[in-house]
Short mmCIF file of C-alpha atoms in Angstrom, two decimals:
data_model
loop_
_atom_site.label_atom_id
_atom_site.label_comp_id
_atom_site.label_asym_id
_atom_site.label_seq_id
_atom_site.Cartn_x
_atom_site.Cartn_y
_atom_site.Cartn_z
CA MET W 1 142.30 137.77 97.82
CA SER W 2 140.09 135.97 100.63
CA LYS W 3 141.89 133.58 102.45
CA LYS W 4 140.85 130.33 102.68
CA PRO W 5 139.21 128.99 105.54
CA ALA W 6 140.80 127.19 108.65
CA PRO W 7 140.84 123.25 108.46
CA ALA W 8 138.56 122.27 110.96
CA PRO W 9 140.11 121.37 114.48
CA VAL W 10 140.80 116.86 114.40
CA VAL W 11 138.80 115.38 117.13
CA THR W 12 140.14 113.09 119.34
CA LEU W 13 139.14 110.40 121.41
CA GLU W 14 140.65 112.97 124.35
CA ASP W 15 138.22 115.20 123.43
CA VAL W 16 135.67 112.19 123.32
CA ALA W 17 136.44 111.03 127.11
CA ARG W 18 136.32 114.75 127.98
CA VAL W 19 132.84 115.55 126.96
CA ALA W 20 131.38 111.81 128.34
CA GLY W 21 132.83 112.10 131.03
CA VAL W 22 135.02 108.64 130.63
CA SER W 23 138.31 107.71 130.22
CA ARG W 24 139.87 107.73 126.97
CA ALA W 25 140.47 104.07 127.48
CA THR W 26 136.49 103.44 127.55
CA VAL W 27 136.17 105.57 124.82
CA SER W 28 138.88 103.52 122.61
CA ARG W 29 136.83 100.59 123.55
CA VAL W 30 133.56 101.37 122.30
CA VAL W 31 134.82 102.65 119.35
CA ASN W 32 136.76 99.40 118.34
CA GLY W 33 133.40 97.74 119.23
CA ASN W 34 134.35 95.74 122.64
CA ALA W 35 131.06 93.98 123.99
CA SER W 36 132.73 94.67 127.46
CA VAL W 37 132.09 98.57 128.06
CA ALA W 38 128.07 98.42 130.12
CA ALA W 39 125.24 99.63 128.42
CA GLY W 40 124.93 102.92 129.98
CA LEU W 41 128.98 103.74 129.59
CA ARG W 42 128.51 102.72 126.35
CA LYS W 43 125.08 105.19 125.46
CA SER W 44 126.79 108.33 126.96
CA VAL W 45 130.15 107.83 124.81
CA GLU W 46 127.63 107.12 121.52
CA LYS W 47 126.49 109.93 122.68
CA ALA W 48 129.41 112.36 122.78
CA ILE W 49 130.71 111.04 119.35
CA ALA W 50 127.38 112.51 117.67
CA ALA W 51 128.21 115.86 119.32
CA THR W 52 131.87 115.99 118.86
CA GLY W 53 132.00 114.65 115.43
CA TYR W 54 134.38 112.49 115.96
CA VAL W 55 135.64 110.11 113.35
CA PRO W 56 137.11 106.93 114.24
CA ASN W 57 140.61 105.89 111.70
CA LEU W 58 139.47 103.41 110.57
CA ALA W 59 143.07 101.86 109.13
CA ALA W 60 144.62 102.56 112.60
CA ARG W 61 142.31 100.93 114.36
CA SER W 62 142.46 98.13 112.17
CA LEU W 63 146.02 97.93 112.47
CA VAL W 64 145.49 97.62 116.20
CA THR W 65 142.58 95.48 116.61
CA ARG W 66 143.33 93.82 113.47
CA THR W 67 139.38 93.32 112.47
CA THR W 68 137.99 94.71 109.35
CA GLY W 69 134.64 96.46 111.63
CA SER W 70 132.75 94.51 109.60
CA ILE W 71 130.91 91.35 109.71
CA ALA W 72 128.68 88.83 107.44
CA LEU W 73 124.71 88.12 107.61
CA ALA W 74 124.68 84.70 106.07
CA VAL W 75 121.30 82.94 104.43
CA SER W 76 122.06 79.41 103.18
CA ASP W 77 119.77 76.79 101.40
CA MET W 78 117.48 79.86 100.39
CA SER W 79 117.37 81.87 97.26
CA ALA W 80 116.91 85.33 96.61
CA GLY W 81 113.23 85.73 96.15
CA GLN W 82 112.34 83.14 99.14
CA ILE W 83 114.14 85.43 101.48
CA PHE W 84 113.04 88.67 100.48
CA ALA W 85 109.35 87.59 100.70
CA ASP W 86 109.18 85.59 104.30
CA PRO W 87 109.16 88.56 106.76
CA PHE W 88 111.22 86.15 109.20
CA PHE W 89 113.94 87.33 107.33
CA GLY W 90 113.33 91.07 107.73
CA ARG W 91 112.97 90.75 111.39
CA VAL W 92 116.10 89.25 111.20
CA VAL W 93 117.85 92.16 109.99
CA SER W 94 116.36 94.86 111.44
CA GLY W 95 117.36 92.56 115.03
CA VAL W 96 121.20 92.22 113.92
CA THR W 97 121.63 96.10 112.71
CA GLN W 98 119.71 97.57 115.61
CA THR W 99 123.07 95.93 117.74
CA VAL W 100 126.38 96.52 115.17
CA ARG W 101 125.51 99.78 113.99
CA PRO W 102 125.29 102.10 116.70
CA ARG W 103 128.95 99.80 117.12
CA GLY W 104 130.11 101.77 113.89
CA VAL W 105 129.99 97.33 112.22
CA GLN W 106 128.99 97.01 109.00
CA LEU W 107 126.40 94.07 108.03
CA MET W 108 127.69 92.76 104.52
CA LEU W 109 124.36 90.10 103.56
CA ALA W 110 124.96 86.90 101.93
CA ILE W 111 123.27 84.88 100.25
CA VAL W 112 124.50 80.96 99.62
CA ASP W 113 122.09 78.66 97.56
CA ASP W 114 124.04 77.12 95.88
CA ASP W 115 127.51 74.44 96.45
CA PRO W 116 129.73 77.59 94.27
CA SER W 117 128.42 80.39 96.54
CA ARG W 118 128.76 78.33 99.63
CA LYS W 119 132.78 77.49 98.70
CA GLN W 120 132.94 81.53 98.31
CA LEU W 121 132.04 82.66 100.89
CA LEU W 122 134.16 80.55 103.21
CA ASN W 123 137.03 81.57 101.32
CA TYR W 124 135.92 85.32 101.05
CA LEU W 125 135.87 84.62 105.37
CA ARG W 126 138.80 82.47 105.88
CA GLN W 127 140.02 85.28 103.36
CA GLY W 128 139.40 88.02 107.03
CA HIS W 129 137.48 90.46 104.73
CA VAL W 130 134.74 90.31 107.50
CA ASP W 131 135.62 89.70 111.45
CA GLY W 132 132.46 86.78 111.80
CA VAL W 133 128.93 85.87 110.26
CA VAL W 134 125.34 85.24 111.51
CA LEU W 135 124.40 82.31 110.31
CA VAL W 136 120.47 81.35 108.93
CA SER W 137 120.68 77.91 107.68
CA THR W 138 117.36 76.04 106.71
CA HIS W 139 118.32 72.07 105.77
CA THR W 140 119.72 69.55 108.33
CA ASP W 141 121.95 68.79 105.51
CA ASP W 142 123.95 71.84 105.08
CA PRO W 143 127.02 71.53 105.39
CA LEU W 144 128.05 75.11 105.73
CA PRO W 145 127.48 75.11 109.86
CA ALA W 146 130.27 71.71 110.00
CA ASP W 147 132.59 73.73 107.43
CA LEU W 148 132.63 77.48 109.84
CA ALA W 149 133.37 75.29 112.74
CA ALA W 150 136.38 73.20 111.05
CA ALA W 151 137.82 76.30 109.68
CA LYS W 152 137.43 78.14 113.18
CA VAL W 153 135.61 81.44 111.31
CA PRO W 154 133.64 83.48 114.87
CA ALA W 155 129.93 82.42 114.61
CA VAL W 156 126.44 82.04 115.85
CA LEU W 157 124.00 79.90 114.31
CA ALA W 158 119.91 81.42 114.01
CA GLY W 159 118.87 77.87 115.35
CA ARG W 160 120.29 74.23 116.97
CA PRO W 161 122.70 73.08 114.41
CA ALA W 162 121.19 69.11 113.60
CA ASP W 163 124.41 67.36 114.64
CA PRO W 164 126.61 68.85 117.87
CA LEU W 165 128.73 71.48 116.41
CA PRO W 166 131.46 73.44 118.76
CA VAL W 167 129.52 76.49 117.72
CA SER W 168 127.21 79.33 119.35
CA PHE W 169 123.56 79.42 118.62
CA VAL W 170 120.57 81.23 119.64
CA GLU W 171 116.92 80.18 119.18
CA VAL W 172 113.33 79.60 120.28
CA ASP W 173 112.13 76.83 122.37
CA GLN W 174 110.36 75.23 119.64
CA GLN W 175 108.58 72.60 121.63
CA ALA W 176 106.96 74.73 124.26
CA GLY W 177 105.70 77.54 121.57
CA VAL W 178 104.12 73.82 119.91
CA SER W 179 102.27 73.00 123.14
CA LEU W 180 101.31 76.36 123.98
CA ALA W 181 99.21 76.28 120.54
CA VAL W 182 98.24 73.11 120.84
CA ASP W 183 96.82 73.40 124.45
CA HIS W 184 95.51 76.66 123.24
CA LEU W 185 92.91 74.49 120.77
CA VAL W 186 92.09 71.43 123.01
CA ALA W 187 91.05 74.27 125.60
CA LEU W 188 88.59 74.89 123.35
CA GLY W 189 87.32 72.46 123.08
CA ARG W 190 88.94 70.87 119.79
CA ARG W 191 89.55 67.66 119.50
CA ARG W 192 90.04 66.47 115.81
CA ILE W 193 93.28 68.42 115.82
CA ALA W 194 95.59 68.16 111.88
CA THR W 195 98.19 70.12 111.30
CA ALA W 196 100.33 71.69 108.41
CA SER W 197 104.21 70.93 109.17
CA GLY W 198 106.81 73.00 107.31
CA PRO W 199 109.97 71.10 105.68
CA LEU W 200 111.00 67.91 107.55
CA ASP W 201 114.35 68.34 105.76
CA THR W 202 114.56 71.82 107.95
CA PRO W 203 115.56 71.71 111.63
CA ALA W 204 111.91 73.79 112.82
CA GLY W 205 110.22 71.86 110.25
CA ARG W 206 111.08 68.53 112.04
CA VAL W 207 110.62 69.52 116.15
CA ARG W 208 107.69 71.80 115.34
CA LEU W 209 105.68 67.97 114.16
CA GLU W 210 107.54 66.35 116.65
CA ALA W 211 106.18 68.88 119.35
CA PHE W 212 102.77 68.52 118.34
CA ARG W 213 102.50 65.13 118.25
CA GLU W 214 103.37 64.21 121.26
CA ARG W 215 101.05 67.74 122.78
CA LEU W 216 98.69 65.66 121.22
CA ALA W 217 99.70 62.33 122.84
CA HIS W 218 100.10 63.91 126.53
CA HIS W 219 96.17 65.22 125.99
CA GLY W 220 95.20 61.26 124.54
CA LEU W 221 94.79 62.71 121.19
CA THR W 222 96.20 61.80 118.46
CA GLU W 223 96.33 64.20 115.21
CA SER W 224 93.16 63.80 112.85
CA ALA W 225 95.50 64.83 109.68
CA TRP W 226 99.51 66.09 108.73
CA ALA W 227 100.45 67.65 105.59
CA GLU W 228 103.83 69.07 105.01
CA GLY W 229 104.26 72.44 103.49
CA ASP W 230 107.40 74.77 103.05
CA PHE W 231 107.14 78.24 105.04
CA THR W 232 106.41 79.39 101.98
CA GLN W 233 102.32 81.13 101.64
CA ALA W 234 101.39 78.94 98.13
CA GLY W 235 102.82 75.76 100.40
CA GLY W 236 100.14 76.75 102.83
CA ALA W 237 97.61 76.62 101.19
CA ALA W 238 98.66 73.59 99.38
CA ALA W 239 98.92 71.56 102.83
CA MET W 240 95.15 73.40 103.60
CA ARG W 241 93.58 71.78 100.35
CA THR W 242 95.54 68.33 101.27
CA LEU W 243 94.01 68.92 104.40
CA LEU W 244 90.44 69.34 103.58
CA GLU W 245 90.96 65.78 101.91
CA ARG W 246 92.42 63.72 104.59
CA ALA W 247 90.51 65.31 107.60
CA PRO W 248 87.38 66.98 106.35
CA ASP W 249 85.97 66.84 109.85
CA ALA W 250 89.01 68.41 111.40
CA ASP W 251 87.70 70.73 114.28
CA ALA W 252 91.23 72.45 114.25
CA VAL W 253 94.87 73.23 112.30
CA PHE W 254 97.95 74.27 114.29
CA VAL W 255 99.93 75.96 110.91
CA ALA W 256 103.31 75.44 111.41
CA SER W 257 104.20 79.57 110.22
CA ASP W 258 102.10 82.22 109.63
CA LEU W 259 103.40 82.69 106.45
CA MET W 260 102.04 79.31 105.12
CA ALA W 261 98.71 80.00 107.36
CA LEU W 262 97.68 83.35 105.20
CA GLY W 263 97.88 80.63 102.58
CA ALA W 264 95.69 78.18 104.43
CA VAL W 265 93.13 80.77 105.51
CA SER W 266 92.40 81.58 101.83
CA VAL W 267 91.96 78.10 101.14
CA LEU W 268 89.40 77.87 103.85
CA HIS W 269 87.10 81.15 102.84
CA ARG W 270 87.09 79.51 99.40
CA ALA W 271 85.89 76.09 100.55
CA GLY W 272 83.48 77.62 102.83
CA ARG W 273 84.27 77.06 106.21
CA ARG W 274 84.52 79.74 108.72
CA ILE W 275 86.96 80.53 110.76
CA PRO W 276 87.36 79.95 113.92
CA GLN W 277 83.80 79.03 114.06
CA ASP W 278 84.15 75.61 111.80
CA LEU W 279 87.54 75.64 112.42
CA ALA W 280 90.35 77.32 115.14
CA LEU W 281 93.44 77.87 112.95
CA VAL W 282 96.94 78.70 115.56
CA GLY W 283 100.07 79.82 113.49
CA PHE W 284 103.70 80.06 114.58
CA ASP W 285 105.84 83.45 114.77
CA ASP W 286 103.80 86.39 115.00
CA SER W 287 105.14 87.95 112.16
CA ASN W 288 103.37 91.14 110.67
CA VAL W 289 101.68 88.61 108.47
CA ALA W 290 99.71 87.31 111.49
CA LEU W 291 97.81 91.00 112.08
CA THR W 292 96.62 90.85 107.62
CA CYS W 293 95.08 86.76 107.84
CA ASP W 294 91.10 87.18 108.33
CA PRO W 295 90.47 87.05 110.77
CA PRO W 296 93.88 88.32 112.18
CA LEU W 297 95.58 84.87 113.82
CA THR W 298 95.96 83.43 116.69
CA THR W 299 99.65 82.37 116.63
CA VAL W 300 103.25 82.03 118.83
CA ARG W 301 105.36 84.32 119.32
CA GLN W 302 109.01 83.40 118.86
CA PRO W 303 110.65 87.27 119.83
CA VAL W 304 113.15 87.41 116.11
CA GLU W 305 114.71 91.15 116.44
CA GLU W 306 115.88 90.17 120.04
CA MET W 307 116.91 86.90 119.04
CA ALA W 308 119.08 88.40 116.47
CA ALA W 309 120.19 91.10 118.24
CA GLN W 310 121.23 88.77 121.04
CA MET W 311 122.81 86.38 118.01
CA ALA W 312 124.73 90.22 116.88
CA GLU W 313 126.01 90.43 120.41
CA LEU W 314 127.11 87.08 120.73
CA LEU W 315 129.47 87.58 117.57
CA LEU W 316 130.90 91.30 118.29
CA GLU W 317 131.47 89.08 121.90
CA GLN W 318 133.47 86.05 120.48
CA ILE W 319 135.42 88.41 117.75
CA ALA W 320 136.87 90.54 120.73
CA SER W 321 137.65 88.02 123.07
CA PRO W 322 138.48 84.68 120.76
CA GLU W 323 139.09 82.62 124.13
CA ARG W 324 136.03 82.96 125.37
CA LEU W 325 133.80 79.96 125.88
CA LEU W 326 130.71 79.50 123.21
CA GLN W 327 127.71 80.20 124.52
CA SER W 328 124.40 79.59 123.15
CA ARG W 329 120.39 81.27 124.03
CA VAL W 330 117.33 79.53 123.80
CA PHE W 331 114.60 82.01 123.93
CA GLN W 332 111.02 81.47 125.47
CA PRO W 333 107.87 81.77 123.36
CA GLU W 334 104.50 83.15 124.05
CA LEU W 335 100.83 82.90 122.63
CA VAL W 336 99.40 85.52 121.22
CA VAL W 337 95.94 85.23 121.10
CA ARG W 338 93.69 87.07 118.62
CA GLU W 339 90.19 85.56 116.53
CA SER W 340 91.20 83.13 114.57
CA ALA W 341 91.63 80.37 118.03
#
């Protein structure tokens, strides 16, 4: 009669600490998602965990830390179809994931596209099913940022809130990015510059349009035409058709997003306009869409993955130390020059 194989020995925190060459307390902080551990020590512990096959007792950890080991990524005021069609959101997911996954933190996606789903998410958060939320809110009148602040739920916003709120946020310097675009077009000798803005009920749409007009004025110019889009490819195409009607002699267009610029390019091709000879084009984002344009798109790069990683980092710090002061970070953009301008 064959003997049953002996059960594998249980790997303890002490075993991991011995392999990593650190203290048990350091291993415990890494396992519990404490953001205060230095990156080098964290990496050593994570390698030791992989080498030893250590599996944390999540139930015990939850009792000690009073956390669930999970966070939510909530996207507000957009449908699922819009979210998955826009490369911006994929980049946000990538940046958040690369921060939380090595720490054993699970990520839940929440799509908030109406009032019932907003209330459902708030109840879910208040009941402690996740430890906090990274929020991508797209409209200025979205009540969710204020609701999160009132509920004292750990939260970090993608972008500055429309109204001052006691909540951390991460954003790109929108004004600086638009200035880079306008300065580049002016340096090319373009003087009849139009713009296809984002929707003006979004902070990004409004701020980029205001910054565009301010920078033109700085150069002693006024816009040749303006048309409002909606940050989609179809919206960019519609805005470009409007601009061709309003300013047929425009020699450049600043488009408020790469996805809109892709739609604008298709309209210009059909209209027989050469890019950049007849009309120079600059976008905003530097997503993978910029490389699928014909010609490849000159655009303002916002480091979305790095910004999203910072949002997740700030949220984990807030969860680990609730008494910590709220923090915000503004990233600097850069102009990526390709063939469209």
